[in-house]
Short mmCIF file of C-alpha atoms and ligand atoms in Angstrom, two decimals:
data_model
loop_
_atom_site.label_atom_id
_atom_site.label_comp_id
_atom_site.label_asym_id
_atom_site.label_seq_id
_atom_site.Cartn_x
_atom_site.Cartn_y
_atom_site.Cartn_z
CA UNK A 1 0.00 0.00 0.00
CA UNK A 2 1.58 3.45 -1.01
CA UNK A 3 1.04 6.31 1.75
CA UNK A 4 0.03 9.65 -0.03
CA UNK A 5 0.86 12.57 1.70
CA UNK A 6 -0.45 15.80 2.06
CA UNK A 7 0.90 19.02 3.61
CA UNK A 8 -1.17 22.43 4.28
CA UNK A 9 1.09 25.31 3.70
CA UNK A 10 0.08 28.54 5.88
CA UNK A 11 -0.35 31.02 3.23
CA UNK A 12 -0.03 28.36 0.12
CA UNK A 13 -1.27 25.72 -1.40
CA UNK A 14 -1.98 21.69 0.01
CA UNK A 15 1.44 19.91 -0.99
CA UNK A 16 0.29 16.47 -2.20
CA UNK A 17 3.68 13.99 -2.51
CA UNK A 18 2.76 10.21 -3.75
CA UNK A 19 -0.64 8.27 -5.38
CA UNK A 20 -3.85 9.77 -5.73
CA UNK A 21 -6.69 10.06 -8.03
CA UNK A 22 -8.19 13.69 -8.26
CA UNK A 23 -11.54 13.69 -9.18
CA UNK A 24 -13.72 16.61 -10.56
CA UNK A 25 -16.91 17.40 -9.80
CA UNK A 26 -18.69 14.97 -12.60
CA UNK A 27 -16.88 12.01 -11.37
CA UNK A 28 -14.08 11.93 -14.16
CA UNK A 29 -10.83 10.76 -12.48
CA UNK A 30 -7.21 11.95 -13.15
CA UNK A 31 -4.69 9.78 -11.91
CA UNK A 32 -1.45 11.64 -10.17
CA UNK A 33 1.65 10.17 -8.89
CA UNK A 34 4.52 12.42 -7.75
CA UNK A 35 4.35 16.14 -6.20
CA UNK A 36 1.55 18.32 -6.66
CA UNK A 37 0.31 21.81 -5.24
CA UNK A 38 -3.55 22.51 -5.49
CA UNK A 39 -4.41 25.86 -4.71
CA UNK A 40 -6.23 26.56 -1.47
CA UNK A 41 -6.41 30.35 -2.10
CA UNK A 42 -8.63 30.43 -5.15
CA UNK A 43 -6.40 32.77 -7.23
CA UNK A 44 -4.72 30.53 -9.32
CA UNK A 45 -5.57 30.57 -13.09
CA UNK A 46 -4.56 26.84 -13.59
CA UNK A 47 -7.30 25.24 -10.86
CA UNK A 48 -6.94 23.54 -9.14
CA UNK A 49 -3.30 23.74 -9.19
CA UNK A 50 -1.20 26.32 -7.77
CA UNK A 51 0.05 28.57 -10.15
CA UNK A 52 2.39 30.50 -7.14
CA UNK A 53 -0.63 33.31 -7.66
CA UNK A 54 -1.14 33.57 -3.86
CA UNK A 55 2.27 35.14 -3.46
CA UNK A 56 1.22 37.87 -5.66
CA UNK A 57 -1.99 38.43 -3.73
CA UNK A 58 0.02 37.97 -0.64
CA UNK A 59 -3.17 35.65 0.64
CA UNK A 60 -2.67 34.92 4.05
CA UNK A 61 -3.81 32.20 5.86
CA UNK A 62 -2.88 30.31 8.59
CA UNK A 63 -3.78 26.72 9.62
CA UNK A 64 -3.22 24.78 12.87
CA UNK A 65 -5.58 22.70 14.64
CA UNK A 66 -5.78 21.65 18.11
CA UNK A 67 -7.94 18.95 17.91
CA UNK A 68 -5.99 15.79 18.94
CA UNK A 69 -4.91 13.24 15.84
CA UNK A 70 -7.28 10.06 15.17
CA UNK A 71 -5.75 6.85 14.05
CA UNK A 72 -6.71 6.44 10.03
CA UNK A 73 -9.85 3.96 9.32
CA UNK A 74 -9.63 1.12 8.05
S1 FES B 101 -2.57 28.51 -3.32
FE1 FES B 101 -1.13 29.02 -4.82
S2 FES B 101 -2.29 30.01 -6.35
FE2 FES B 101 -3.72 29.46 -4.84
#
């Protein structure tokens, strides 16, 4: 089983690093493998990757939660 990663940057996109299958909002699925930035800050003009737009528009946003990690389900 591959692990697929994903990392929310404060003030950037979501860093997704392995397998995945993005899937738009009919159902079509796009098969990824690798590293991949998809915008969070709704600027970019390629959608939904990050195009490096939100350093431009110096979008700011912070993310950290406090609620305590839960094991994956199975
Ligand atoms: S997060 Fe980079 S362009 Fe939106």
């Amino acid at each position: 089983m591959s692990t697929t990663k994903i990392r929310v940057m404060n003030s950037g996109p979501l860093h997704v690093t392995g397998e995945f299958d993005l899937v738009d909002a009919d159902g079509n699925r796009y098969p990824h493998q690798g590293i991949f930035s998809l915008c969070r800050c709704g600027k970019s003009a390629s959608k939904p990757y990050c195009d490096g737009a939100h350093r431009a528009e110096r979008w700011e946003c912070t993310v950290k939660s406090d609620a305590p990690l839960r094991p994956a389900a199975s």
